mmCIF file of C-alpha atoms in Angstrom:
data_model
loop_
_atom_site.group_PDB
_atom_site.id
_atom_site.type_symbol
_atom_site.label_atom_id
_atom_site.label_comp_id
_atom_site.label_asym_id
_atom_site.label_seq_id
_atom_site.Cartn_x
_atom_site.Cartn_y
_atom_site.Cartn_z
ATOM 1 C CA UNK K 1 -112.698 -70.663 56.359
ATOM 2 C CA UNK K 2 -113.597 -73.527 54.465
ATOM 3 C CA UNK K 3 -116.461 -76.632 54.910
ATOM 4 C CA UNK K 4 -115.796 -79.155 57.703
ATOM 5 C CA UNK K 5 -114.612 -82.334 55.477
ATOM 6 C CA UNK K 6 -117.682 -84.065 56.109
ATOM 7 C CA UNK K 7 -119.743 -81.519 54.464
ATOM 8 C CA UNK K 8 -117.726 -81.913 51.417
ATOM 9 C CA UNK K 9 -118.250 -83.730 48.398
ATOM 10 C CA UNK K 10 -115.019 -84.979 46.185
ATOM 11 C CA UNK K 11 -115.091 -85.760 42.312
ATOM 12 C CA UNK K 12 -112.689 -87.385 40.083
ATOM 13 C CA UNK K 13 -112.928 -85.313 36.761
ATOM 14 C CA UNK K 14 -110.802 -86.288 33.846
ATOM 15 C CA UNK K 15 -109.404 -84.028 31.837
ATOM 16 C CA UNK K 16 -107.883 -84.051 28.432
ATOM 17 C CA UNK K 17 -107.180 -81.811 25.039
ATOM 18 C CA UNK K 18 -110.050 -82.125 21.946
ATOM 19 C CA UNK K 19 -110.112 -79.902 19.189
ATOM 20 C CA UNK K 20 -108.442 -76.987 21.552
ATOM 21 C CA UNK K 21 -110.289 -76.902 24.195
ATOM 22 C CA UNK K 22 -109.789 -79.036 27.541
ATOM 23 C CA UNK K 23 -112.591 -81.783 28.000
ATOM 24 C CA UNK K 24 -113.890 -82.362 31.580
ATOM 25 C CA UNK K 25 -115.324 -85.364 32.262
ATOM 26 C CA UNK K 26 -116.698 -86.751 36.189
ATOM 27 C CA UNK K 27 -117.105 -90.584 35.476
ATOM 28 C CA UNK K 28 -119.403 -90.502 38.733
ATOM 29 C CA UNK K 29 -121.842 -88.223 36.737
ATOM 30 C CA UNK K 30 -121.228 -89.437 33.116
ATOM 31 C CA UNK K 31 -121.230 -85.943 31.867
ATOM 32 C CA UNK K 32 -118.965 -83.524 30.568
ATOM 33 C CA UNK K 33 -117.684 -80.064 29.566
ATOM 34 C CA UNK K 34 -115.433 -78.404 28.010
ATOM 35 C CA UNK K 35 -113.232 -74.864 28.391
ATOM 36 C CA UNK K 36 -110.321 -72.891 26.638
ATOM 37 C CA UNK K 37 -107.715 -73.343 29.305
ATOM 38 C CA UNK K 38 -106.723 -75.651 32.322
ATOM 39 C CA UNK K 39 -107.082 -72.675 34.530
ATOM 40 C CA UNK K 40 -110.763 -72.276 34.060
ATOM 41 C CA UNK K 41 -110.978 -76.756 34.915
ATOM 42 C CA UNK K 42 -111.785 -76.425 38.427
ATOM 43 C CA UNK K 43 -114.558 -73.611 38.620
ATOM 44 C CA UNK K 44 -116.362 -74.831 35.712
ATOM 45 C CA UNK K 45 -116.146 -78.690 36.843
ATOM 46 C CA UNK K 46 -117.587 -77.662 40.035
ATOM 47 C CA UNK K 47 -120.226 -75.603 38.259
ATOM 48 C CA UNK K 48 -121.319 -78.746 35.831
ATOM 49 C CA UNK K 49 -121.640 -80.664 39.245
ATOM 50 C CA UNK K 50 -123.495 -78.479 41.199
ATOM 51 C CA UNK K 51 -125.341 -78.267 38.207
ATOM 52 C CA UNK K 52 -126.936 -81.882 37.683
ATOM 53 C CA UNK K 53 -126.562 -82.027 41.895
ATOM 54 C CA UNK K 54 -127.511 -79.741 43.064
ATOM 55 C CA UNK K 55 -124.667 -79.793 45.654
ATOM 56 C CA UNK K 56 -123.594 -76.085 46.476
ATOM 57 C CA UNK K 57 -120.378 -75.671 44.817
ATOM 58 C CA UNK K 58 -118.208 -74.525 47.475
ATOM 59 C CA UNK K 59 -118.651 -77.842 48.802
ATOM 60 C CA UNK K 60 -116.954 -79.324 45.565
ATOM 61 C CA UNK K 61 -114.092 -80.723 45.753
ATOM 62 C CA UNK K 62 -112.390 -82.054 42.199
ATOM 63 C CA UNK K 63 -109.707 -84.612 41.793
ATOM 64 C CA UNK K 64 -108.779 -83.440 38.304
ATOM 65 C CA UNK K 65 -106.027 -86.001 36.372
ATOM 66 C CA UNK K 66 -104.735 -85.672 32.939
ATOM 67 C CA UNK K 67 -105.897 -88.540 31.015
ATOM 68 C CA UNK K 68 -108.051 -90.032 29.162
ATOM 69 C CA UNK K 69 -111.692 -91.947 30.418
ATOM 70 C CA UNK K 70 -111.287 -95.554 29.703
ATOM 71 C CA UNK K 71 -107.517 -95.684 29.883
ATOM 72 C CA UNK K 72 -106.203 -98.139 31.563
ATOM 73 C CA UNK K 73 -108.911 -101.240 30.833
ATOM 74 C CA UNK K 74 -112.205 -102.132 32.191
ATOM 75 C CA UNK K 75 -114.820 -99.473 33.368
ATOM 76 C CA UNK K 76 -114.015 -96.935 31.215
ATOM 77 C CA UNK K 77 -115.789 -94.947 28.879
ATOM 78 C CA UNK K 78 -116.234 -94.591 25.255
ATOM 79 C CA UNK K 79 -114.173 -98.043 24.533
ATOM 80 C CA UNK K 80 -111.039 -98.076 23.471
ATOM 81 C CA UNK K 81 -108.953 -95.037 23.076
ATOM 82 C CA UNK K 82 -111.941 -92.726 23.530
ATOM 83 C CA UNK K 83 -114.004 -90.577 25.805
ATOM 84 C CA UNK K 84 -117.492 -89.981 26.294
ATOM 85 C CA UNK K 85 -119.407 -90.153 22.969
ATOM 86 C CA UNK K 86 -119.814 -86.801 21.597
ATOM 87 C CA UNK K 87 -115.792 -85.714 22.125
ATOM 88 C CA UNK K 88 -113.728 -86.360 19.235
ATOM 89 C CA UNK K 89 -109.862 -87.464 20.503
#
C-alpha cells in the first residue's frame, strides 16, 4: 500500500542520452546522474534524491521527461543547447 499523497514528495528529473549512458538531472536539486539504461531512471533518481535529502525514497515520486535542461528558453541550465556543466551533449 503506498504513502498517503501528502507524505509524498514529487521531482521533475530530466533525462537525456550523453556518451551512452542516460543523464538524470532534478532542476529542483541542481544535481545529476547518470545510468546504462532508461529502466534503471527511476530507482536511481530517487536514490540521488534521497541522497542530498534525505527524504526516504519510497516517498519519491519522479516526473521523468525526455529532454534536455534549458530547452525551451529562460531558467534553464547550462545555456544554450546544454545541460548541467560536467555532461557533454
Amino acid at each position: 500500500m503506498g504513502l498517503p499523497s501528502a507524505e509524498e514528495r514529487r521531482f521533475e528529473v530530466v533525462a537525456w542520452m550523453a556518451d551512452r549512458r542516460m543523464v538524470l538531472y532534478v532542476p529542483d536539486l541542481e544535481a545529476a546522474t547518470s545510468v546504462r539504461d532508461m529502466a534503471e531512471a527511476d530507482e536511481a533518481a530517487r536514490g540521488l534524491i534521497a541522497d542530498l535529502t534525505g527524504i526516504d525514497p519510497v516517498a519519491i515520486r519522479c516526473d521523468i521527461r525526455v529532454g534536455r535542461a534549458g530547452a525551451g528558453g529562460a531558467g534553464g541550465v547550462g545555456g544554450v543547447g546544454g545541460g548541467p556543466a560536467g555532461y557533454a551533449d
